[in-house]
C-alpha positions as CSV (number, residue, x, y, z in Angstrom):
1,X,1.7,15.3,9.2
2,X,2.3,17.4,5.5
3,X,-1.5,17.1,5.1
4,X,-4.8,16.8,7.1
5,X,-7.5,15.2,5.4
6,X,-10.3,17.1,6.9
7,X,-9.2,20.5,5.5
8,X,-6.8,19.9,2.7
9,X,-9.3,17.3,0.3
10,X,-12.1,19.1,-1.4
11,X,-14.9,16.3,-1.1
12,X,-17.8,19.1,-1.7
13,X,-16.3,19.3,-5.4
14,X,-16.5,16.1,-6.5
15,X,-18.8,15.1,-8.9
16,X,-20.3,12.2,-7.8
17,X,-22.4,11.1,-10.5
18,X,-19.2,11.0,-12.8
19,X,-18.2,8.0,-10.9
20,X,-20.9,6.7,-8.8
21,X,-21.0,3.5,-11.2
22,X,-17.9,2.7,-10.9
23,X,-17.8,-0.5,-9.2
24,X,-14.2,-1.6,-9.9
25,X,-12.9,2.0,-8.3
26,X,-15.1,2.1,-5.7
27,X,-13.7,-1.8,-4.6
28,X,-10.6,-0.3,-5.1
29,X,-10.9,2.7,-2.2
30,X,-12.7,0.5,0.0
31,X,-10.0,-2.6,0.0
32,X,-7.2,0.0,0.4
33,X,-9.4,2.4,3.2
34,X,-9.5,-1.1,4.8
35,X,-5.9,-2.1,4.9
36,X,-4.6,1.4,5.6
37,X,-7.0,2.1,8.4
38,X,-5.8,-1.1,10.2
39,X,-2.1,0.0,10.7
40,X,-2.8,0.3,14.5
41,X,-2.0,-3.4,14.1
42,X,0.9,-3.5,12.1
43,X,2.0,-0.7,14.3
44,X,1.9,-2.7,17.5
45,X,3.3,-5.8,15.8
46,X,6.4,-3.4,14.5
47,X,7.0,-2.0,17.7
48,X,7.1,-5.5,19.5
49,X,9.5,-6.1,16.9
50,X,12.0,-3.2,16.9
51,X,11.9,-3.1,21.3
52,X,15.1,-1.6,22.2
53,X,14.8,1.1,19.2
54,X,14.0,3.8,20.4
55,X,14.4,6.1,17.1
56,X,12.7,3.7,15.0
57,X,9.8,2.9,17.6
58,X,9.5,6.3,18.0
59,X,8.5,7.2,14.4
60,X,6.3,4.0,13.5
61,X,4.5,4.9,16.8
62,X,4.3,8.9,16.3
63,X,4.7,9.5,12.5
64,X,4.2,6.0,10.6
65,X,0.8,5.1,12.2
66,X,-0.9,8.2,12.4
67,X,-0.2,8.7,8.2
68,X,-1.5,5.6,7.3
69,X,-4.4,5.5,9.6
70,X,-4.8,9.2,8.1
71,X,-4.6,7.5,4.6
72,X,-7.4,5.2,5.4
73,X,-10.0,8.0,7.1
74,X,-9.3,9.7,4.4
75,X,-10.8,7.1,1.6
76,X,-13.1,6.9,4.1
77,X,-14.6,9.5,3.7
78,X,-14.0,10.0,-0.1
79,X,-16.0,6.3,-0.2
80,X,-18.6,7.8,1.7
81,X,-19.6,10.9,-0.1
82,X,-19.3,9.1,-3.4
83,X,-21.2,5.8,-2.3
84,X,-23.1,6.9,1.1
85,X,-25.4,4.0,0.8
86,X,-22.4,1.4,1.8
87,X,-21.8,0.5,5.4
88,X,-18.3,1.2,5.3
89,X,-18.5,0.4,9.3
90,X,-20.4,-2.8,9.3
91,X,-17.6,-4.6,6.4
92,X,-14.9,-3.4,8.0
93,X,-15.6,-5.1,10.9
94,X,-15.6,-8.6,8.5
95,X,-12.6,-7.5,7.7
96,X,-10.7,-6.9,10.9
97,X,-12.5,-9.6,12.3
98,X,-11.1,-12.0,9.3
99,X,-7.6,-10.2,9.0
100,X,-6.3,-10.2,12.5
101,X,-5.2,-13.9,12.8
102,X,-3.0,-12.9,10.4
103,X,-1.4,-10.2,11.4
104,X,0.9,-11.2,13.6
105,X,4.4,-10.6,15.2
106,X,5.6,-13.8,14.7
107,X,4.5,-13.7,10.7
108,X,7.5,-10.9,10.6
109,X,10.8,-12.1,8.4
110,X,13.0,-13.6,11.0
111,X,15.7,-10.6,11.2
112,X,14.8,-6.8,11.7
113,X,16.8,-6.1,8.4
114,X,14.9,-8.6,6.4
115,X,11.5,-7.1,7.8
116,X,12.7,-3.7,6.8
117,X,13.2,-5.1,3.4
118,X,9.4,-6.7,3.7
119,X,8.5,-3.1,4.2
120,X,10.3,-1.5,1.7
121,X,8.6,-3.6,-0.9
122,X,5.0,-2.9,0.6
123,X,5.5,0.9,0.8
124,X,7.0,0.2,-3.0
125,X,3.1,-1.4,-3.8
126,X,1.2,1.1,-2.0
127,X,3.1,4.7,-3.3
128,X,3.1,3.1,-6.8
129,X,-0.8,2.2,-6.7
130,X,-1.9,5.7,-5.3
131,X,0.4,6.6,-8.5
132,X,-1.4,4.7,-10.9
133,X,-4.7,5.8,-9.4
134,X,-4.5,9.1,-9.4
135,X,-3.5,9.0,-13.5
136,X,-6.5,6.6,-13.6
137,X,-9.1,9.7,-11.2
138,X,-7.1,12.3,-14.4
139,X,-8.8,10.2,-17.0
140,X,-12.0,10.2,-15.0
141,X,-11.8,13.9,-14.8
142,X,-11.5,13.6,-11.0
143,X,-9.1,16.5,-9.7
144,X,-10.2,15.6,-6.1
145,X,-9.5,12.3,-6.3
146,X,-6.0,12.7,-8.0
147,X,-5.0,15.0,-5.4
148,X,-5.9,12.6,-2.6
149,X,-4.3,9.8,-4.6
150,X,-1.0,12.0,-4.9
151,X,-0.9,12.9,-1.6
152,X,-0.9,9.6,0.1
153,X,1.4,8.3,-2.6
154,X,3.7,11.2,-1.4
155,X,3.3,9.8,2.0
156,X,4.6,6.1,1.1
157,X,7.5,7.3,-0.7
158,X,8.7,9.6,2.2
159,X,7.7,6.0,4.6
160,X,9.5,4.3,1.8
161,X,12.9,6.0,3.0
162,X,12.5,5.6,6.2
163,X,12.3,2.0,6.1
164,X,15.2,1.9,4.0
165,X,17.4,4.3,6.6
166,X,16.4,1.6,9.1
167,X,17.1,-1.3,7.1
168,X,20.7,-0.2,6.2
169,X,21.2,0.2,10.1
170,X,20.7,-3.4,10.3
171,X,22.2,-4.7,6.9
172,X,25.8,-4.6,7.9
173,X,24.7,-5.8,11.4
174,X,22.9,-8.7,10.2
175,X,25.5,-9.8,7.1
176,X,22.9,-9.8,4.9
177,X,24.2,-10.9,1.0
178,X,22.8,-9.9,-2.1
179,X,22.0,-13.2,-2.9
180,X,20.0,-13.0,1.1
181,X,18.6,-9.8,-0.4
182,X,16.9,-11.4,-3.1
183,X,15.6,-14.3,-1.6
184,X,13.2,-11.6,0.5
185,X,12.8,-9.8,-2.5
186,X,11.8,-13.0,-4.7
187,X,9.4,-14.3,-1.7
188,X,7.3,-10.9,-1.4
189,X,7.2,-10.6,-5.1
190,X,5.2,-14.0,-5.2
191,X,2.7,-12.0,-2.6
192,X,1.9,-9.2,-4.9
193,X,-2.2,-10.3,-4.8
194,X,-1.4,-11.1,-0.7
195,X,-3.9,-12.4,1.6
196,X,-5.0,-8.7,3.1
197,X,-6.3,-7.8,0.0
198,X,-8.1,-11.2,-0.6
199,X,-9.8,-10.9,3.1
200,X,-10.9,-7.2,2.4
201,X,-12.3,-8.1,-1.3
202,X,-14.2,-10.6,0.6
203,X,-15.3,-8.1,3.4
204,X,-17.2,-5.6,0.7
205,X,-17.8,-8.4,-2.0
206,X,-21.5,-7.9,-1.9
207,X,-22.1,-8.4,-5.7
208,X,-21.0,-12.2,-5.7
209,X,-17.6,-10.9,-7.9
210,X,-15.1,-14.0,-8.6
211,X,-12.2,-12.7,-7.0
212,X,-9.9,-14.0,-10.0
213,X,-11.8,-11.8,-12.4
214,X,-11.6,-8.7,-10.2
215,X,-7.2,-9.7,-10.5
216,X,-8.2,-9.8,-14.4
217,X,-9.3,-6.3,-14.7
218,X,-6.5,-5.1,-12.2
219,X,-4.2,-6.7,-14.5
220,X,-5.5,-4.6,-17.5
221,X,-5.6,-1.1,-14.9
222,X,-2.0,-2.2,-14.1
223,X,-1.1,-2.2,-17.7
224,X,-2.2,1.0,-18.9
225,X,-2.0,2.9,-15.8
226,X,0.7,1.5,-13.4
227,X,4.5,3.2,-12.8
228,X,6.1,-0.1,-13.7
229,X,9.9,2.0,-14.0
230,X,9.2,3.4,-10.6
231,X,7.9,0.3,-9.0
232,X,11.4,-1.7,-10.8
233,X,13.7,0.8,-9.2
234,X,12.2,0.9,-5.5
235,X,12.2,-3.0,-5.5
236,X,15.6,-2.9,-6.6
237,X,16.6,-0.2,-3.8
238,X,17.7,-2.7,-1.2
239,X,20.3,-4.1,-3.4
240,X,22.6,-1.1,-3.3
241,X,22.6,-1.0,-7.1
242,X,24.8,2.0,-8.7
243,X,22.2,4.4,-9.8
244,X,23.3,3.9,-13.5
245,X,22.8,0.0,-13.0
246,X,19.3,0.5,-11.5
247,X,18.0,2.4,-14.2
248,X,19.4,0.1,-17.0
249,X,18.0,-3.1,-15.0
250,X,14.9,-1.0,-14.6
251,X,14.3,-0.3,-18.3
252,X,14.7,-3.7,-18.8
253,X,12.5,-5.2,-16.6
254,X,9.5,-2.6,-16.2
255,X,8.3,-3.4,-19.8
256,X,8.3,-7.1,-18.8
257,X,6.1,-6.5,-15.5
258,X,3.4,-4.3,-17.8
259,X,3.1,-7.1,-20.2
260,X,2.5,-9.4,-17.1
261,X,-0.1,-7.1,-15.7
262,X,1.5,-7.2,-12.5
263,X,1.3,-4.0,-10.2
């Protein structure tokens, strides 16, 4: 691993009281701490998937897994020096306990190419969000936080590329069309607000929130704080786009995702 979260993240300097009332962060770092954390899961389900892989197996199982279960221990303990008085044990147990019937082998896209584009678009979610919160910790006057944030999204890029080296293996194998492409692509960008993140809102939801109006105010985060250009470009990555043609098509439609609010 390029970082260890026990001796690279400066938790004794951060300044607690400068965001101790901040409830919509603080759900923020525990729904992501929850979903990273459980990529022992995915993990499993991925290698059941790829059998017969070796190369690919070999990284999800050695590299892959131990980052983002890294990721998760990390906001871990970020969550609990900031906010020791929340069982960060005792909800993610709801959460597990409510996620795992979802998480599934056989709720995988159909081909290993199509999954790999499934991942591509997750790790494209999760490196732009760690993006987006780390300019939001800069605002806050939160150095430990952005660095964390920065790190992590460091992480999903790099996981980003290795997804996509796997998918291409598979592309040519599979036949997959550009119009094939965007089917996948259309389908997971209907699931931006997916079901994981409903489940763990629900898991540390002790404050009676409406779910709808926590998407509200993540809509208005998105807009001011979200890399919508770099976000358009990874989504478009598994279309094989000239660079020139991405960044046009990106230009074009980034400004229409911010006035969305989606991120």
């Amino acid at each position: 691993m390029r970082w260890n979260y026990e001796t690279d993240i400066k938790y004794d300097e951060i300044d607690v009281n400068l965001i101790k009332d901040n409830k919509y962060l603080f759900k923020n770092l525990v729904i992501a701490s929850f979903i990273e954390i459980t990529s022992d899961v995915y993990d499993m389900n991925l290698s059941k998937f790829y059998e017969g892989d070796e190369e690919t197996v070999n990284w999800l199982n050695n590299t892959w897994e131990k980052e983002e279960i890294q990721h998760g221990a990390s906001l871990k303990k970020y969550i609990n020096t900031v906010w020791p008085e929340f069982d960060w044990d005792k909800h993610y147990k709801i959460f597990r306990t409510n996620y795992l019937p979802f998480c599934k082998v056989e709720y995988l896209e159909p081909t290993r190419a199509k999954e790999m584009i499934a991942r591509m678009v997750v790790e494209t979610g999760t490196s732009t969000l760690y993006k987006a919160i780390a300019a939001y910790a800069k605002d806050l006057n939160e150095p430990v936080l952005v660095d964390l944030a920065l790190k992590i999204s460091k992480d999903e890029v790099y996981h980003f590329e290795m997804f996509e080296k796997v998918f291409k293996k598979y592309k040519d194998e599979e036949k997959l069309s550009k119009t094939d492409i965007i089917k996948i692509l259309y389908d997971r960008l209907k699931e931006i607000n997916n079901e994981d993140v409903k489940i763990a809102f629900d898991a540390v939801n002790d404050d009676n929130e409406n779910y709808e109006k926590f998407l509200e105010t993540t809509k208005q985060f998105a807009k001011k704080y979200y890399p919508y250009k770099m976000a358009t470009k990874m989504f478009m990555r598994p279309l094989g786009l000239h660079s020139m043609v991405e960044n046009a098509i990106a230009s074009t439609i980034s400004p229409a995702f911010r006035i969305l609010g989606i991120g």
